[in-house]
CSV table of C-alpha atoms in Angstrom, one decimal:
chain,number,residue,atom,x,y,z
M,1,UNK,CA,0.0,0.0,0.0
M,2,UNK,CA,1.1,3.3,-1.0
M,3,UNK,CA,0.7,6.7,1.2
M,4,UNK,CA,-0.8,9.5,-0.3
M,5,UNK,CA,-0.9,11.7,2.6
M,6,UNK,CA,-2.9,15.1,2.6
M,7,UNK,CA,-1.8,17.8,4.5
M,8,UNK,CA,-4.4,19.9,5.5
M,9,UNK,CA,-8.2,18.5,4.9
M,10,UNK,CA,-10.2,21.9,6.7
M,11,UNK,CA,-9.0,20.8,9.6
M,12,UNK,CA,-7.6,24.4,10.8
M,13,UNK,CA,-6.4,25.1,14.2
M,14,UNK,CA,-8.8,27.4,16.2
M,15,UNK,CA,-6.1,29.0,18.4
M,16,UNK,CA,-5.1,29.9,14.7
M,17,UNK,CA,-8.7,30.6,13.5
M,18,UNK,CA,-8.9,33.4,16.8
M,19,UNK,CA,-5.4,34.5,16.6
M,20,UNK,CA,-5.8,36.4,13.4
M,21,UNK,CA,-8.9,35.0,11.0
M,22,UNK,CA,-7.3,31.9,9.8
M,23,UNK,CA,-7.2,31.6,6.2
M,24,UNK,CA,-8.3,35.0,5.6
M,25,UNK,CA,-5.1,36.4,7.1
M,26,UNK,CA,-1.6,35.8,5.5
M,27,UNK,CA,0.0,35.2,8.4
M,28,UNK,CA,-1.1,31.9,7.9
M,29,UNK,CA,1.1,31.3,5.2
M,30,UNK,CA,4.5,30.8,7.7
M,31,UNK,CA,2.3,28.9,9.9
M,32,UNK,CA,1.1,26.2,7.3
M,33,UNK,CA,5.0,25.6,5.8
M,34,UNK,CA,6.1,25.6,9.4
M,35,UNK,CA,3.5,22.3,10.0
M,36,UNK,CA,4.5,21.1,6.4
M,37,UNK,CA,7.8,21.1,6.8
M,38,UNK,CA,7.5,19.2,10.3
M,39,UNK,CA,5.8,16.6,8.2
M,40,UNK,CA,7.9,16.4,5.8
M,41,UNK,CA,10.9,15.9,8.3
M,42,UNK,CA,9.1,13.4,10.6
M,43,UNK,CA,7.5,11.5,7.3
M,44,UNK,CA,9.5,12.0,4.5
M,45,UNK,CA,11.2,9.1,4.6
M,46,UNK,CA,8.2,6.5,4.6
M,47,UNK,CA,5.8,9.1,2.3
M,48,UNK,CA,6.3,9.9,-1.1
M,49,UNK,CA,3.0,11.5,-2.4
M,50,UNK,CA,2.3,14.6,-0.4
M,51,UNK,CA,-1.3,16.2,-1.0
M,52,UNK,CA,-1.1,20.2,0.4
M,53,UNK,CA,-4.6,20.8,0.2
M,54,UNK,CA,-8.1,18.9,-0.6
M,55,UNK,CA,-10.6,20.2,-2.5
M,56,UNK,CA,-10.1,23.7,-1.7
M,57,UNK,CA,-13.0,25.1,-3.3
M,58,UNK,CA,-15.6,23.3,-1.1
M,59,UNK,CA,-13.4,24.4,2.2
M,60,UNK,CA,-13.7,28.3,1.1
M,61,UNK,CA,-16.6,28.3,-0.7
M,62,UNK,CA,-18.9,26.4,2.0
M,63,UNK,CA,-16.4,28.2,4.7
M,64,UNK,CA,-16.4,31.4,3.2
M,65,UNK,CA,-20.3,32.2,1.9
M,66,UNK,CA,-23.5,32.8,4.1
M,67,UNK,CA,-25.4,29.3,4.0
M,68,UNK,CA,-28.0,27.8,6.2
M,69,UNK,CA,-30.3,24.8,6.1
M,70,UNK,CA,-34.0,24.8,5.5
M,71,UNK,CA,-36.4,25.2,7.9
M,72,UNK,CA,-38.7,22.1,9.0
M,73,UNK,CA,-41.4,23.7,7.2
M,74,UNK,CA,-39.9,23.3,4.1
M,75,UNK,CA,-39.7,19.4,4.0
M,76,UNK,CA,-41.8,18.6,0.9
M,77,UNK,CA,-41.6,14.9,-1.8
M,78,UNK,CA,-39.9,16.9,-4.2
M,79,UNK,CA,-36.2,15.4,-5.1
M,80,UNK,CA,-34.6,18.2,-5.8
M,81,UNK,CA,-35.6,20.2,-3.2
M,82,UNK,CA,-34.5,17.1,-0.8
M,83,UNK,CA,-31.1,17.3,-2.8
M,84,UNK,CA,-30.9,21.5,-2.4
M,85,UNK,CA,-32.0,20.9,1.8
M,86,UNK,CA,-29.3,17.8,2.1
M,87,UNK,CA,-26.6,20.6,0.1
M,88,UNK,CA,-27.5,23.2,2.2
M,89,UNK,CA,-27.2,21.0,5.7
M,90,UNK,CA,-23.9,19.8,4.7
M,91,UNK,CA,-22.6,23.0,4.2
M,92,UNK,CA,-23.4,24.1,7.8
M,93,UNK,CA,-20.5,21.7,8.7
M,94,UNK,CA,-17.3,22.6,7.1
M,95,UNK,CA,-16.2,25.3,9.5
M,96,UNK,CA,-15.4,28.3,10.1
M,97,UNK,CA,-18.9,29.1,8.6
M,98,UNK,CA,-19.7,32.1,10.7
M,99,UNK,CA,-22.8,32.3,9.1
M,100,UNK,CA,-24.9,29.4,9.8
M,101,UNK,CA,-27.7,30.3,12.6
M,102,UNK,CA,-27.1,26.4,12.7
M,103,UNK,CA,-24.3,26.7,14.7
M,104,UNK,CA,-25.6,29.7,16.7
M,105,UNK,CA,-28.5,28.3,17.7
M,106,UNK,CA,-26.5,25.0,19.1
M,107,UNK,CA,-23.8,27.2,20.8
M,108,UNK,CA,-24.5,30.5,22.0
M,109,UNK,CA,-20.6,30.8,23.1
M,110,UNK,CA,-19.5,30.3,19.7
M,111,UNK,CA,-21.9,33.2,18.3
M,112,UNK,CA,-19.9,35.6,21.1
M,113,UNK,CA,-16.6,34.8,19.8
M,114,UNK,CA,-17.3,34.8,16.3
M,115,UNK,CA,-16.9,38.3,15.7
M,116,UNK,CA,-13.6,38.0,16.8
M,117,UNK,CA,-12.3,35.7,14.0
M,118,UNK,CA,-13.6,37.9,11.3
M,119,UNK,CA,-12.9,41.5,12.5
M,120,UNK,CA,-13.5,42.7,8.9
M,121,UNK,CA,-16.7,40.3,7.7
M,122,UNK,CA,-17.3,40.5,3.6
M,123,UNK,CA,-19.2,37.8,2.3
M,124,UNK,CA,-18.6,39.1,-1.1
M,125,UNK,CA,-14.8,38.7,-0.8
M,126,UNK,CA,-13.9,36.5,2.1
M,127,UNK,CA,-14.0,33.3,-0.4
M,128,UNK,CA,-12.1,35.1,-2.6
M,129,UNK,CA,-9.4,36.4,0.6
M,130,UNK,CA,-9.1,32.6,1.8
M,131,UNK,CA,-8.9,31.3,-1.9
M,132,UNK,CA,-5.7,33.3,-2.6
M,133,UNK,CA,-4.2,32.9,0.9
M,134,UNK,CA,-4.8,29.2,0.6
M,135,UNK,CA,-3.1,29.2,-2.7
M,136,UNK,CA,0.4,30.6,-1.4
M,137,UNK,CA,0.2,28.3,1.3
M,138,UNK,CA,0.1,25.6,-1.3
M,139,UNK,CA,2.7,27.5,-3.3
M,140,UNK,CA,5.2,28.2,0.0
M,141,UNK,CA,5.0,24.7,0.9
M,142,UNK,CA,5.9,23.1,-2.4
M,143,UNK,CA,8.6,25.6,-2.5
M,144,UNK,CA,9.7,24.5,0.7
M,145,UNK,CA,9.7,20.7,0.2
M,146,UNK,CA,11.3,20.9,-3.6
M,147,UNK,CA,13.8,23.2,-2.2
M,148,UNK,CA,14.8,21.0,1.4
M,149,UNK,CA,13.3,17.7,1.2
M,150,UNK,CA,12.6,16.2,-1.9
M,151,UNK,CA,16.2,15.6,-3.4
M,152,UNK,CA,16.8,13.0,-0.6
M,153,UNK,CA,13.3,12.0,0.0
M,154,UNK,CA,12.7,11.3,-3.9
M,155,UNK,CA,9.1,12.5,-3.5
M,156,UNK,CA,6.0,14.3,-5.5
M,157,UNK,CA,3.8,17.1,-3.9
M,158,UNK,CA,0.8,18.2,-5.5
M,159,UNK,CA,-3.6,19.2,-4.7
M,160,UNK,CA,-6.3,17.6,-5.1
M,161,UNK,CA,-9.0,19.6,-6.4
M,162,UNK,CA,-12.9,19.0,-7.2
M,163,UNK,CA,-15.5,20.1,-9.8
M,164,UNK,CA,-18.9,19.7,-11.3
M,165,UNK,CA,-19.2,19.2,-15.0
M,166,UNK,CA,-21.0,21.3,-16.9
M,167,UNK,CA,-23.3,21.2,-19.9
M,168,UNK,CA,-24.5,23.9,-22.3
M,169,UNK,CA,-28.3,23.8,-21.7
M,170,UNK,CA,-28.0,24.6,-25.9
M,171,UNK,CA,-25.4,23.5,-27.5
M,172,UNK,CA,-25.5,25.6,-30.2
M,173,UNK,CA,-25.7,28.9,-28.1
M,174,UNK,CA,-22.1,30.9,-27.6
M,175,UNK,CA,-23.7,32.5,-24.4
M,176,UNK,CA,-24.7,29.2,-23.4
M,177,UNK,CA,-20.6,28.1,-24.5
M,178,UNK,CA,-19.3,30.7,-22.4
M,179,UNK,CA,-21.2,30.1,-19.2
M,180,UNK,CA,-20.1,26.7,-19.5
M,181,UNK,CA,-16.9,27.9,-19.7
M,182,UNK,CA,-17.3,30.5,-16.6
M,183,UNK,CA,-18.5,27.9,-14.3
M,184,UNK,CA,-15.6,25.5,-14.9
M,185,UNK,CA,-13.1,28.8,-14.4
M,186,UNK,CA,-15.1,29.2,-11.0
M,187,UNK,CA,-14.9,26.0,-9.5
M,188,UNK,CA,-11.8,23.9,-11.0
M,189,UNK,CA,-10.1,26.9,-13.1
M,190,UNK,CA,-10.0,29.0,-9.6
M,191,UNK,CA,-7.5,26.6,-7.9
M,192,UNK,CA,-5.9,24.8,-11.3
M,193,UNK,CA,-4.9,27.5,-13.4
M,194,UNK,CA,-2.6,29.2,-10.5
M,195,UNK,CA,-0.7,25.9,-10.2
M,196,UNK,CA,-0.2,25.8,-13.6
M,197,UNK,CA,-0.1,29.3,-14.8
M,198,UNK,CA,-0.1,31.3,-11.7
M,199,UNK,CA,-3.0,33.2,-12.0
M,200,UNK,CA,-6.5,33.4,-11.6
M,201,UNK,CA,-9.0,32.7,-14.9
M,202,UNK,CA,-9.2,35.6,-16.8
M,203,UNK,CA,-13.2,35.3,-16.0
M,204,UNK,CA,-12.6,35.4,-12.8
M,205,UNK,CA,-10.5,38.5,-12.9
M,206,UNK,CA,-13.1,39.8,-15.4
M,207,UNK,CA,-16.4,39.0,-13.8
M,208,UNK,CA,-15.3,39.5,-9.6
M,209,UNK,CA,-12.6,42.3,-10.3
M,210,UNK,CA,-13.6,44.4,-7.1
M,211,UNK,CA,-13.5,41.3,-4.7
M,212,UNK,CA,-10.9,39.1,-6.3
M,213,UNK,CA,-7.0,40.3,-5.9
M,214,UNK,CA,-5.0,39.1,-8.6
M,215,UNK,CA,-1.5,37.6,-8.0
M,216,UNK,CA,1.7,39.6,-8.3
M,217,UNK,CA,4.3,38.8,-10.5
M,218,UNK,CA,6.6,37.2,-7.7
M,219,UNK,CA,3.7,35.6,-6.2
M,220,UNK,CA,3.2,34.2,-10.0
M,221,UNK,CA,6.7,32.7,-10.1
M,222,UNK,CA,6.0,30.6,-6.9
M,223,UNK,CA,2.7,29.4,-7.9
M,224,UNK,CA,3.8,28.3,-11.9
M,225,UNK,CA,4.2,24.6,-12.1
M,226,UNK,CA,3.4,23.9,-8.2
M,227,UNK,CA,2.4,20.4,-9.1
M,228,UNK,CA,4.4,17.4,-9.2
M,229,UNK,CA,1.3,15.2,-10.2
């Protein structure tokens, strides 16, 4: 059997979470190589496929974006609404999820404190904030392991990313081509096309350019090619 071991699977630290925001802060870049590079040193020699992140998009976007669950009242025999109310309750899960009455309702400490791990609260850009901080962690820490570990260790680093497929509802309309192509840059282009290109979808720079901040050019550099498999 061969280890594939994944690194960080929304499993954040809450002393790191109240300390400064979590992902929505870079100061949690150091702190994510710092734990990468402990693994690497205490693992390296037995693992060989390192995963930095896992499906990053579901972590900020069900983090990141006011959700809540349906109400009792809105049980009906429908299937898709079961399907939309069974989405909407899983979503309450992945934390931090600040906006979930869910989890206010359960624990009336955690509403208090909330505040406190989001100091500046923008649902229209948070996603995006924890998005591009999670993506120079990935970048730092593959920096980090090509440049100290994997000559000796003789291993790959890499991210494992999900996505929906999408279909034109008309195959024969360019508008209905294109939003095909915008909701594949918003879900697997957001978090592939900076490890391959090192920079967000031109859509995406396009279509959210007052919430999204592009990557620099240095930043760029790091994040080209951060992908081993």
């Amino acid at each position: 059997m061969t280890p594939f071991v994944t690194l960080f699977h929304w499993d954040l630290p809450n002393c790191l979470q109240l300390e400064y925001g979590g992902m929505l802060s870079d100061q949690i870049v150091k702190d994510f190589v710092e734990f990468a590079e402990l693994c690497f040193q205490e693992f390296g020699n037995r693992v060989k496929f390192w995963t930095t992140f896992n499906e990053p998009w579901s972590y900020v976007v069900h983090g990141y974006t006011p959700g809540d669950d349906f109400s009792e009242d809105d049980t009906t025999g429908d299937n898709s609404t079961t399907v939309q109310r069974s989405s909407q309750r899983a979503r309450m899960h992945l934390p931090p999820n600040r906006l979930s009455r869910r989890i206010r309702r359960f624990d009336s400490t955690i509403e208090t404190t909330r505040d406190t791990w989001f100091p500046v609260n923008d649902p229209a850009t948070d996603a995006y904030t924890a998005a591009r901080n999670l993506l120079l962690c990935h970048s730092a820490a593959v920096q980090s392991y090509r440049q100290k570990f994997q000559m000796y260790q003789n291993g790959k680093i890499g991210i494992v990313l999900n996505s929906n497929y999408h279909y034109a509802f008309d195959s024969t309309s360019q508008d209905d081509q294109d939003a095909v192509q915008r909701a594949f840059d918003f879900m697997l282009g957001w978090f592939l096309e900076p490890v391959i290109y090192g920079q967000f979808p031109a859509s995406m720079l396009q279509y959210a350019a007052g919430n999204i901040v592009p990557f620099s050019d240095e930043e760029k550099k790091g994040l080209a090619g951060s992908v081993d498999w």
